[in-house]
Short mmCIF file of C-alpha atoms in Angstrom, two decimals:
data_model
loop_
_atom_site.label_atom_id
_atom_site.label_comp_id
_atom_site.label_asym_id
_atom_site.label_seq_id
_atom_site.Cartn_x
_atom_site.Cartn_y
_atom_site.Cartn_z
CA MET A 18 190.30 -34.65 174.62
CA GLN A 19 188.46 -35.32 177.75
CA ALA A 20 187.32 -38.44 177.07
CA ARG A 21 187.02 -40.14 180.73
CA GLN A 22 184.87 -36.76 181.67
CA TYR A 23 182.82 -36.93 179.05
CA GLY A 24 181.63 -40.59 179.61
CA ILE A 25 182.63 -41.56 176.36
CA PHE A 26 184.85 -44.66 177.78
CA ASP A 27 183.70 -44.69 181.44
CA THR A 28 184.65 -48.94 181.04
CA PRO A 29 187.82 -50.58 180.11
CA VAL A 30 188.60 -50.44 176.74
CA GLN A 31 190.44 -52.39 174.32
CA CYS A 32 193.84 -50.87 172.60
CA GLY A 33 196.35 -51.43 169.79
CA LEU A 34 199.69 -49.73 170.35
CA ASP A 35 201.13 -49.67 166.69
CA ILE A 36 204.17 -47.69 164.75
CA HIS A 37 202.89 -46.32 162.09
CA LYS A 38 205.35 -45.49 158.91
CA ILE A 39 204.62 -42.38 156.16
CA PRO A 40 207.46 -42.74 153.09
CA TRP A 41 209.42 -39.81 152.75
CA TYR A 42 211.57 -38.96 149.40
CA GLY A 43 213.58 -36.02 150.54
CA GLU A 44 217.06 -35.68 152.86
CA GLU A 45 217.33 -38.59 154.43
CA LYS A 46 220.38 -37.41 156.42
CA ASP A 47 218.00 -36.52 159.28
CA ILE A 48 217.06 -37.73 162.76
CA HIS A 49 213.15 -37.93 162.16
CA VAL A 50 213.68 -40.20 158.42
CA LEU A 51 213.95 -43.29 159.52
CA GLY A 52 214.55 -46.73 157.43
CA MET A 53 211.82 -48.93 156.29
CA GLU A 54 210.46 -51.72 154.35
CA ARG A 55 210.46 -50.16 151.23
CA VAL A 56 206.64 -48.89 150.50
CA ARG A 57 206.09 -46.70 147.40
CA GLY A 58 209.42 -46.64 145.85
CA THR A 59 211.17 -45.54 149.00
CA ASN A 60 213.17 -47.16 152.14
CA PHE A 61 212.85 -44.54 154.30
CA GLY A 62 210.08 -42.63 155.69
CA HIS A 63 209.00 -40.35 159.24
CA ALA A 64 207.20 -41.84 161.70
CA TYR A 65 204.60 -42.18 164.29
CA ALA A 66 203.74 -44.90 167.29
CA SER A 67 199.95 -44.31 168.66
CA VAL A 68 197.70 -45.97 171.49
CA GLU A 69 194.02 -46.60 169.43
CA CYS A 70 190.56 -47.84 171.22
CA VAL A 71 190.09 -50.64 168.62
CA ASN A 72 186.46 -52.46 170.06
CA THR A 73 184.22 -49.38 170.57
CA ARG A 74 182.18 -47.62 168.63
CA GLU A 75 184.05 -44.28 169.05
CA ARG A 76 187.00 -44.19 167.63
CA PHE A 77 189.56 -42.70 169.54
CA THR A 78 193.83 -41.81 169.20
CA ALA A 79 194.29 -42.18 173.15
CA SER A 80 198.33 -40.79 172.97
CA VAL A 81 200.54 -40.59 170.27
CA LEU A 82 204.58 -40.23 169.52
CA ARG A 83 206.63 -38.84 167.03
CA LEU A 84 209.88 -41.29 166.71
CA HIS A 85 213.41 -40.42 165.79
CA GLN A 86 216.43 -42.79 164.87
CA PHE A 87 217.22 -42.60 168.88
CA THR A 88 213.83 -43.53 169.99
CA THR A 89 214.09 -46.74 172.00
CA LYS A 90 211.34 -49.29 172.94
CA GLU A 91 210.93 -48.85 176.12
CA GLN A 92 210.37 -44.93 175.86
CA LEU A 93 208.05 -45.60 172.97
CA ILE A 94 206.01 -47.95 174.92
CA ALA A 95 206.36 -45.60 178.78
CA SER A 96 205.56 -42.74 176.72
CA LEU A 97 202.41 -43.89 175.21
CA LEU A 98 200.53 -45.99 177.89
CA SER A 99 201.47 -42.89 180.66
CA GLU A 100 199.73 -40.48 178.04
CA ALA A 101 196.87 -43.04 177.55
CA GLU A 102 195.84 -43.51 180.95
CA ASN A 103 195.12 -39.89 181.15
CA TYR A 104 192.13 -40.61 178.92
CA VAL A 105 191.01 -44.14 178.96
CA LYS A 106 191.63 -47.57 181.08
CA ILE A 107 192.98 -49.93 179.11
CA SER A 108 191.99 -53.51 179.43
CA ARG A 109 193.69 -55.10 177.47
CA LEU A 110 196.44 -54.05 174.80
CA PHE A 111 197.61 -55.29 171.63
CA LEU A 112 200.61 -55.73 170.27
CA ASP A 113 202.30 -56.36 166.25
CA ARG A 114 205.34 -58.45 166.13
CA GLU A 115 207.77 -55.98 165.78
CA PHE A 116 207.27 -55.55 169.25
CA PHE A 117 208.23 -59.41 170.13
CA ASP A 118 211.53 -58.87 171.84
CA VAL A 119 213.02 -58.01 175.07
CA GLN A 120 213.13 -54.47 175.62
CA SER A 121 209.66 -54.16 174.66
CA ILE A 122 208.29 -57.28 177.05
CA THR A 123 210.63 -56.04 179.86
CA ALA A 124 208.63 -52.29 179.57
CA LEU A 125 205.15 -53.74 179.02
CA GLN A 126 205.86 -55.76 182.41
CA ARG A 127 206.69 -52.46 184.31
CA SER A 128 202.86 -51.53 183.35
CA PRO A 129 199.97 -53.34 184.79
CA VAL A 130 198.17 -53.09 181.68
CA GLN A 131 197.38 -56.61 180.47
CA PHE A 132 198.81 -57.38 176.50
CA VAL A 133 199.18 -59.75 173.49
CA ILE A 134 202.06 -59.79 170.78
CA PRO A 135 202.08 -62.57 168.04
CA ALA A 136 205.13 -65.00 168.41
CA GLU A 137 207.92 -63.77 165.98
CA HIS A 138 208.63 -67.37 163.84
CA ASN A 139 212.06 -67.74 165.25
CA ASN A 140 213.79 -71.41 165.57
CA ALA A 141 213.03 -71.67 169.46
CA ILE A 142 209.51 -70.56 168.67
CA LYS A 143 209.22 -73.33 165.80
CA GLU A 144 210.53 -75.67 168.07
CA CYS A 145 207.99 -74.49 170.64
CA ILE A 146 205.14 -75.18 167.88
CA ILE A 147 206.72 -78.56 167.09
CA SER A 148 206.19 -79.38 170.76
CA ALA A 149 203.01 -77.89 171.02
CA HIS A 150 201.28 -80.65 168.41
CA TYR A 151 202.69 -83.19 170.21
CA GLN A 152 201.61 -82.20 174.06
CA ARG A 153 198.81 -80.28 172.94
CA VAL A 154 195.57 -80.83 174.79
CA LEU A 155 192.12 -80.47 173.74
CA ILE A 156 190.28 -77.40 175.18
CA PRO A 157 186.87 -79.18 176.50
CA ARG A 158 183.46 -78.22 174.70
CA ALA A 159 185.90 -77.08 172.17
CA GLU A 160 187.50 -78.75 169.08
CA SER A 161 190.61 -76.42 169.13
CA CYS A 162 193.77 -77.56 171.33
CA ALA A 163 196.02 -75.46 173.18
CA PHE A 164 199.80 -75.56 174.79
CA ILE A 165 200.63 -73.03 177.40
CA THR A 166 204.38 -73.24 178.80
CA PRO A 167 206.51 -70.42 180.11
CA TYR A 168 209.28 -69.13 177.78
CA THR A 169 212.56 -67.16 178.49
CA MET A 170 213.60 -64.20 176.02
CA LYS A 171 217.11 -63.66 175.73
CA LYS A 172 219.50 -61.14 174.15
CA GLY A 173 222.57 -60.51 175.63
CA LYS A 174 222.62 -60.40 179.39
CA GLN A 175 218.87 -59.34 179.07
CA HIS A 176 216.44 -61.74 179.90
CA VAL A 177 212.80 -62.15 180.22
CA ILE A 178 210.26 -64.59 181.12
CA ILE A 179 206.64 -64.43 179.40
CA THR A 180 203.70 -67.38 178.89
CA LEU A 181 203.71 -68.60 175.64
CA VAL A 182 200.78 -69.41 174.44
CA VAL A 183 200.08 -72.31 171.11
CA THR A 184 196.43 -72.46 170.09
CA LEU A 185 195.86 -75.38 167.18
CA GLU A 186 193.08 -75.46 164.53
CA PRO A 187 192.49 -78.99 163.35
CA PRO A 188 192.26 -79.10 159.86
CA ARG A 189 188.61 -78.62 158.70
CA LYS A 190 189.07 -81.36 154.92
CA ILE A 191 191.95 -83.66 154.06
CA GLY A 192 194.96 -82.60 152.98
CA ASP A 193 194.65 -79.23 154.55
CA LYS A 194 197.11 -78.20 157.00
CA TRP A 195 196.41 -77.34 161.40
CA ASP A 196 195.91 -73.26 161.82
CA GLU A 197 198.80 -72.53 164.10
CA PHE A 198 199.01 -69.40 165.90
CA SER A 199 201.39 -68.29 168.66
CA TYR A 200 201.63 -65.44 171.24
CA VAL A 201 202.97 -64.29 174.35
CA THR A 202 201.09 -62.77 177.46
CA ASN A 203 200.82 -61.53 180.78
CA ILE A 204 197.05 -62.33 181.27
CA PRO A 205 196.49 -65.73 183.37
CA VAL A 206 195.92 -68.04 180.41
CA THR A 207 193.38 -71.38 181.07
CA LEU A 208 192.86 -74.20 178.26
CA GLU A 209 189.26 -72.16 177.18
CA SER A 210 190.78 -69.07 177.60
CA ALA A 211 193.81 -69.43 174.83
CA VAL A 212 191.75 -69.58 171.80
CA LYS A 213 189.43 -66.33 173.11
CA ILE A 214 192.44 -64.44 173.58
CA ALA A 215 193.88 -65.46 170.53
CA ASP A 216 190.31 -64.32 168.41
CA SER A 217 190.67 -61.05 170.75
CA TYR A 218 193.95 -60.46 168.96
CA ARG A 219 192.08 -59.46 165.16
CA ASN A 220 190.94 -55.98 167.32
CA LEU A 221 194.22 -55.02 166.36
CA TRP A 222 193.56 -54.50 162.65
CA GLU A 223 191.33 -51.91 163.52
CA ILE A 224 194.29 -49.61 164.38
CA GLU A 225 195.04 -50.14 160.74
CA THR A 226 191.72 -48.32 159.56
CA GLY A 227 192.23 -45.56 162.28
CA TYR A 228 195.59 -45.11 160.45
CA ARG A 229 194.25 -44.67 156.54
CA VAL A 230 191.81 -42.43 157.69
CA LYS A 231 194.07 -40.32 159.73
CA GLU A 232 196.42 -40.33 155.82
CA ASP A 233 193.36 -39.50 154.22
CA ILE A 234 192.74 -35.88 156.24
CA CYS A 235 196.48 -35.35 156.49
CA GLY A 236 197.25 -31.86 154.84
CA LYS A 237 199.34 -32.22 151.90
CA THR A 238 202.20 -30.27 151.48
CA CYS A 239 205.45 -29.92 149.30
CA LEU A 240 207.67 -28.15 152.15
CA PRO A 241 210.89 -30.47 153.45
CA GLN A 242 211.26 -28.95 157.18
CA TYR A 243 209.62 -31.59 159.99
CA LEU A 244 207.76 -29.53 161.90
CA VAL A 245 205.29 -28.92 158.77
CA ARG A 246 204.71 -32.24 158.06
CA LEU A 247 204.65 -33.33 162.07
CA LEU A 248 202.28 -30.41 162.25
CA PHE A 249 200.19 -31.69 159.22
CA GLN A 250 199.67 -35.21 161.48
CA LEU A 251 199.11 -34.03 164.56
CA LEU A 252 195.97 -31.85 163.24
CA SER A 253 194.97 -35.09 161.18
CA VAL A 254 195.10 -37.11 164.69
CA PHE A 255 192.89 -34.01 166.17
CA LEU A 256 190.46 -34.50 164.05
CA TYR A 257 190.16 -38.02 164.07
CA ASN A 258 189.12 -37.72 167.94
CA LEU A 259 186.68 -34.98 167.01
#
């Protein structure tokens, strides 16, 4: 997996970081069995997180980490980014709303990587979106509007300050609503770049395609042992990268 050595990724690439959960129907009292949204008749599953290249012709899993009940977001992010940097230079990292929390953003801010995370629509963000409609600024040479503001996120005694961006697309016809998208980022944002950054976030969904491909080629087993299932998962990542 010497991607850099062979010039596969000799320029910086955009990547996505996400968690993939695989439904589990066996014994639930296991450190590697995690709770999750109900899928295929179960609320439990095994999971791994990965960093995937998402805006290149060559699909590549740059790093992967198996998860257990005590894996923290901070450990997950630090480990994945450290390993991924051995193979690719990350120009921009996209994450899901699952990482819209103090712990994740604190870990990301320790890294030089530029990141984008959609904002969770909690009460504070909803108030910011309302403010955005009143204070929106028209983007030059565009129909869109943007609202850019510092945002303080708190949990207990911890807090983190991050840039919050709300982009607003006007209704296309009478009766339609404004198209709203809010995200936080450590990228220096201007009015001109606000919508471009929001549009680039769509690249994250390519990671779901990668997960589906790996699931299709992953070996199947009836054995309950976690290590056997982990071996099959890691083998599917290896085959995906060939």
